[in-house]
GROMACS .gro file of C-alpha atoms in nm:
model
  245
    1MET     CA    1  -2.200  -0.806  -1.077
    2SER     CA    2  -2.078  -0.450  -1.069
    3GLU     CA    3  -2.105  -0.219  -0.774
    4GLU     CA    4  -2.389   0.010  -0.875
    5PRO     CA    5  -2.380   0.375  -0.773
    6GLU     CA    6  -2.690   0.503  -0.602
    7SER     CA    7  -2.694   0.846  -0.760
    8SER     CA    8  -2.486   1.090  -0.962
    9SER     CA    9  -2.111   1.119  -1.004
   10THR     CA   10  -1.911   1.440  -1.033
   11PRO     CA   11  -1.539   1.510  -1.080
   12THR     CA   12  -1.347   1.600  -0.767
   13ALA     CA   13  -1.160   1.927  -0.786
   14ASP     CA   14  -0.875   1.836  -0.552
   15PRO     CA   15  -0.818   1.457  -0.541
   16GLU     CA   16  -0.484   1.474  -0.357
   17HIS     CA   17  -0.630   1.620  -0.036
   18ARG     CA   18  -0.830   1.380   0.177
   19ALA     CA   19  -0.903   1.400   0.547
   20ALA     CA   20  -0.767   1.107   0.745
   21GLY     CA   21  -1.042   0.860   0.824
   22ASP     CA   22  -1.280   0.991   0.560
   23VAL     CA   23  -1.350   0.648   0.411
   24GLN     CA   24  -1.432   0.521   0.759
   25ALA     CA   25  -1.658   0.818   0.831
   26VAL     CA   26  -1.846   0.778   0.504
   27TYR     CA   27  -1.905   0.406   0.538
   28ASP     CA   28  -1.989   0.427   0.906
   29ARG     CA   29  -2.258   0.678   0.807
   30ILE     CA   30  -2.412   0.458   0.537
   31ALA     CA   31  -2.321   0.116   0.679
   32ASP     CA   32  -2.665  -0.019   0.764
   33HIS     CA   33  -2.826   0.079   0.435
   34PHE     CA   34  -2.520  -0.017   0.229
   35ALA     CA   35  -2.501  -0.360   0.392
   36SER     CA   36  -2.869  -0.423   0.325
   37THR     CA   37  -2.808  -0.386  -0.050
   38ARG     CA   38  -2.513  -0.627  -0.062
   39ALA     CA   39  -2.664  -0.969   0.005
   40TYR     CA   40  -2.478  -1.190  -0.240
   41ALA     CA   41  -2.122  -1.264  -0.347
   42TRP     CA   42  -2.015  -1.131  -0.686
   43PRO     CA   43  -1.997  -1.399  -0.960
   44GLU     CA   44  -1.636  -1.305  -1.037
   45VAL     CA   45  -1.538  -1.362  -0.674
   46GLU     CA   46  -1.727  -1.692  -0.667
   47SER     CA   47  -1.540  -1.802  -0.978
   48PHE     CA   48  -1.203  -1.712  -0.825
   49VAL     CA   49  -1.275  -1.880  -0.492
   50THR     CA   50  -1.427  -2.198  -0.633
   51ALA     CA   51  -1.149  -2.241  -0.891
   52ILE     CA   52  -0.884  -2.237  -0.617
   53ALA     CA   53  -1.094  -2.453  -0.383
   54ASP     CA   54  -1.145  -2.713  -0.658
   55HIS     CA   55  -0.782  -2.710  -0.772
   56GLU     CA   56  -0.569  -2.692  -0.458
   57GLY     CA   57  -0.793  -2.595  -0.168
   58LEU     CA   58  -0.804  -2.272   0.029
   59GLY     CA   59  -0.571  -2.192   0.315
   60ARG     CA   60  -0.570  -1.886   0.536
   61ALA     CA   61  -0.758  -1.626   0.334
   62LEU     CA   62  -0.814  -1.252   0.370
   63ASP     CA   63  -1.120  -1.057   0.258
   64LEU     CA   64  -0.978  -0.705   0.240
   65GLY     CA   65  -1.248  -0.439   0.245
   66CYS     CA   66  -1.494  -0.704   0.358
   67GLY     CA   67  -1.795  -0.476   0.403
   68ASN     CA   68  -2.086  -0.682   0.533
   69GLY     CA   69  -1.890  -1.006   0.507
   70ARG     CA   70  -2.053  -1.162   0.202
   71HIS     CA   71  -1.718  -1.266   0.051
   72THR     CA   72  -1.574  -1.359   0.392
   73GLU     CA   73  -1.864  -1.601   0.419
   74LEU     CA   74  -1.791  -1.737   0.070
   75LEU     CA   75  -1.428  -1.803   0.164
   76ALA     CA   76  -1.528  -1.976   0.488
   77GLU     CA   77  -1.788  -2.191   0.313
   78HIS     CA   78  -1.518  -2.317   0.076
   79GLY     CA   79  -1.292  -2.426   0.358
   80ALA     CA   80  -1.073  -2.121   0.415
   81ASP     CA   81  -0.949  -2.003   0.750
   82ALA     CA   82  -1.105  -1.665   0.675
   83ILE     CA   83  -1.037  -1.318   0.808
   84GLY     CA   84  -1.241  -1.013   0.707
   85VAL     CA   85  -1.089  -0.665   0.737
   86ASP     CA   86  -1.261  -0.331   0.694
   87VAL     CA   87  -1.189   0.024   0.805
   88SER     CA   88  -1.556   0.084   0.892
   89ARG     CA   89  -1.677  -0.027   1.234
   90GLY     CA   90  -2.032   0.004   1.107
   91LEU     CA   91  -1.971  -0.243   0.826
   92LEU     CA   92  -1.785  -0.479   1.059
   93SER     CA   93  -2.091  -0.472   1.285
   94ALA     CA   94  -2.303  -0.569   0.984
   95ALA     CA   95  -2.056  -0.848   0.904
   96ALA     CA   96  -2.076  -0.974   1.262
   97SER     CA   97  -2.457  -0.981   1.237
   98ARG     CA   98  -2.433  -1.175   0.910
   99GLN     CA   99  -2.191  -1.417   1.073
  100ARG     CA  100  -2.433  -1.481   1.361
  101ASP     CA  101  -2.728  -1.522   1.126
  102HIS     CA  102  -2.552  -1.750   0.875
  103GLY     CA  103  -2.326  -1.939   1.114
  104PHE     CA  104  -1.990  -1.918   0.935
  105ALA     CA  105  -1.653  -1.908   1.110
  106ALA     CA  106  -1.426  -1.608   1.050
  107ASP     CA  107  -1.233  -1.342   1.236
  108LEU     CA  108  -1.333  -0.978   1.176
  109VAL     CA  109  -1.071  -0.707   1.220
  110GLN     CA  110  -1.072  -0.331   1.178
  111GLY     CA  111  -0.780  -0.220   0.964
  112ASP     CA  112  -0.643   0.023   0.707
  113ALA     CA  113  -0.593  -0.131   0.362
  114ALA     CA  114  -0.257   0.045   0.325
  115THR     CA  115  -0.110  -0.061   0.662
  116LEU     CA  116  -0.247  -0.400   0.756
  117PRO     CA  117  -0.185  -0.558   1.099
  118PHE     CA  118  -0.057  -0.896   0.978
  119ALA     CA  119   0.284  -1.059   0.942
  120ASP     CA  120   0.453  -1.121   0.608
  121ASP     CA  121   0.352  -1.432   0.409
  122THR     CA  122   0.035  -1.483   0.613
  123PHE     CA  123  -0.229  -1.559   0.348
  124GLY     CA  124  -0.261  -1.806   0.064
  125GLN     CA  125  -0.548  -1.612  -0.091
  126ILE     CA  126  -0.671  -1.253  -0.075
  127VAL     CA  127  -0.997  -1.109  -0.208
  128TYR     CA  128  -0.961  -0.733  -0.253
  129VAL     CA  129  -1.265  -0.601  -0.438
  130ALA     CA  130  -1.443  -0.264  -0.452
  131THR     CA  131  -1.200  -0.101  -0.208
  132LEU     CA  132  -0.882   0.010  -0.385
  133HIS     CA  133  -1.071   0.276  -0.581
  134HIS     CA  134  -1.171   0.455  -0.257
  135LEU     CA  135  -0.810   0.525  -0.156
  136ARG     CA  136  -0.616   0.841  -0.225
  137PRO     CA  137  -0.374   0.979  -0.311
  138GLU     CA  138  -0.206   0.748  -0.562
  139ALA     CA  139   0.075   0.674  -0.316
  140THR     CA  140  -0.180   0.521  -0.078
  141ARG     CA  141  -0.314   0.297  -0.354
  142ARG     CA  142   0.043   0.184  -0.431
  143ARG     CA  143   0.109   0.107  -0.063
  144SER     CA  144  -0.213  -0.092  -0.045
  145LEU     CA  145  -0.121  -0.299  -0.351
  146ALA     CA  146   0.227  -0.355  -0.206
  147GLU     CA  147   0.058  -0.501   0.103
  148LEU     CA  148  -0.074  -0.782  -0.117
  149GLY     CA  149   0.280  -0.885  -0.205
  150ARG     CA  150   0.388  -0.861   0.158
  151LEU     CA  151   0.097  -1.062   0.295
  152LEU     CA  152   0.068  -1.333   0.030
  153GLU     CA  153   0.255  -1.656   0.079
  154PRO     CA  154   0.499  -1.726  -0.207
  155GLY     CA  155   0.283  -1.827  -0.502
  156GLY     CA  156  -0.037  -1.712  -0.329
  157LEU     CA  157  -0.315  -1.553  -0.531
  158ALA     CA  158  -0.518  -1.235  -0.490
  159LEU     CA  159  -0.821  -1.108  -0.678
  160VAL     CA  160  -0.824  -0.728  -0.711
  161SER     CA  161  -1.105  -0.516  -0.855
  162ALA     CA  162  -1.178  -0.148  -0.910
  163TRP     CA  163  -1.437   0.047  -1.102
  164SER     CA  164  -1.347   0.094  -1.467
  165THR     CA  165  -1.406   0.364  -1.727
  166ALA     CA  166  -1.571   0.079  -1.920
  167HIS     CA  167  -1.872   0.113  -1.687
  168ASP     CA  168  -2.155   0.282  -1.876
  169ARG     CA  169  -2.196   0.522  -1.584
  170PHE     CA  170  -1.875   0.704  -1.677
  171ASP     CA  171  -1.813   0.913  -1.988
  172ALA     CA  172  -1.433   0.893  -1.979
  173GLU     CA  173  -1.158   0.707  -2.161
  174ALA     CA  174  -0.871   0.788  -1.923
  175SER     CA  175  -0.862   0.731  -1.547
  176VAL     CA  176  -1.052   0.994  -1.351
  177ASP     CA  177  -1.114   1.096  -0.989
  178THR     CA  178  -1.479   1.146  -0.904
  179THR     CA  179  -1.736   1.140  -0.628
  180VAL     CA  180  -2.044   0.919  -0.634
  181GLU     CA  181  -2.340   0.992  -0.409
  182TRP     CA  182  -2.497   0.727  -0.190
  183THR     CA  183  -2.864   0.804  -0.126
  184LEU     CA  184  -2.995   0.704   0.215
  185PRO     CA  185  -3.360   0.633   0.291
  186GLY     CA  186  -3.524   0.971   0.332
  187GLY     CA  187  -3.314   1.132   0.059
  188GLU     CA  188  -2.991   1.232   0.235
  189THR     CA  189  -2.690   1.190   0.006
  190VAL     CA  190  -2.334   1.106   0.110
  191ASP     CA  191  -2.041   1.161  -0.128
  192ARG     CA  192  -1.794   0.875  -0.179
  193TYR     CA  193  -1.457   0.928  -0.348
  194TYR     CA  194  -1.358   0.698  -0.637
  195HIS     CA  195  -1.054   0.666  -0.858
  196ILE     CA  196  -1.195   0.520  -1.180
  197TYR     CA  197  -0.931   0.321  -1.370
  198ASP     CA  198  -0.906   0.282  -1.742
  199PRO     CA  199  -0.803  -0.082  -1.803
  200ASP     CA  200  -0.454   0.004  -1.932
  201ALA     CA  201  -0.388   0.224  -1.628
  202PHE     CA  202  -0.509  -0.053  -1.396
  203TRP     CA  203  -0.262  -0.296  -1.553
  204ALA     CA  204   0.014  -0.037  -1.532
  205ALA     CA  205  -0.062   0.036  -1.165
  206LEU     CA  206  -0.031  -0.332  -1.079
  207ASN     CA  207   0.288  -0.374  -1.282
  208ALA     CA  208   0.447  -0.075  -1.108
  209VAL     CA  209   0.431  -0.236  -0.763
  210GLU     CA  210   0.728  -0.443  -0.651
  211GLY     CA  211   0.634  -0.770  -0.490
  212ILE     CA  212   0.330  -0.854  -0.702
  213ASP     CA  213   0.288  -0.988  -1.054
  214PRO     CA  214  -0.045  -0.951  -1.240
  215LEU     CA  215  -0.124  -1.281  -1.411
  216THR     CA  216  -0.438  -1.170  -1.589
  217VAL     CA  217  -0.644  -0.849  -1.617
  218THR     CA  218  -0.993  -0.829  -1.757
  219VAL     CA  219  -1.305  -0.611  -1.750
  220SER     CA  220  -1.632  -0.761  -1.627
  221SER     CA  221  -1.959  -0.584  -1.548
  222GLY     CA  222  -1.791  -0.244  -1.555
  223ASN     CA  223  -1.508  -0.339  -1.319
  224CYS     CA  224  -1.139  -0.402  -1.381
  225TYR     CA  225  -1.036  -0.738  -1.233
  226ALA     CA  226  -0.689  -0.880  -1.190
  227VAL     CA  227  -0.550  -1.203  -1.052
  228VAL     CA  228  -0.210  -1.130  -0.900
  229THR     CA  229   0.056  -1.340  -0.734
  230THR     CA  230   0.384  -1.277  -0.559
  231ALA     CA  231   0.678  -1.161  -0.769
  232ASP     CA  232   0.892  -1.435  -0.925
  233SER     CA  233   0.620  -1.694  -0.873
  234ASP     CA  234   0.566  -1.984  -1.116
  235THR     CA  235   0.195  -2.005  -1.033
  236ALA     CA  236   0.097  -1.905  -1.387
  237THR     CA  237   0.244  -2.226  -1.523
  238ALA     CA  238   0.119  -2.449  -1.244
  239TRP     CA  239  -0.245  -2.438  -1.351
  240ALA     CA  240  -0.476  -2.233  -1.569
  241VAL     CA  241  -0.508  -1.919  -1.356
  242GLU     CA  242  -0.634  -1.732  -1.662
  243SER     CA  243  -0.952  -1.942  -1.651
  244VAL     CA  244  -1.074  -1.823  -1.312
  245LEU     CA  245  -1.249  -1.510  -1.448
   0.00000   0.00000   0.00000
């Protein structure tokens, strides 16, 4: 399942300049409506989580950019000691409501995806979907990806996704910075920044980060997906990681 934009997308004129806290402000503004449209886990995330649960079991797991907690819930239901992190207090409130309604166990923490408040080697698994593409400039995206290598236990696995130029919404072959409107009930629109990756650039961005090793990269439902592990890991030969997507 791809993340569907609610309205139009337009190129951003100055992608390197971004007010601090803008992602938080945007998602706090749209949190209630956004959360109401995100009821179910994505199939690609379900495949990743269930493959690990069936093969070796889940340990302490992080849902980075957890939104309303749908993937935090998925991790918890499959036996993980789950933590959901999001920069938006509004979305964390929605996740807390979902947790009360559905009765799953997880900690919910406010945090910045580029500077996370956890010790090294803390998580066996990380789900990091539909969040990386909101970060700018490029240096911030690199720092955020480096956090995966810092936080993963040796041989741990992370699933990373970002919107792709392969999505039929975008008429571009190379990576592009854009804004996509979210339309609230009543017609108000709120611009959201996106860095749209072409698949080759997504692979290159992952390869350029010390501490992580992309095991497989694919495009599904208009999104780039990658399974990554820690650098110098032999996870790829331990079991068929390539089969999880």
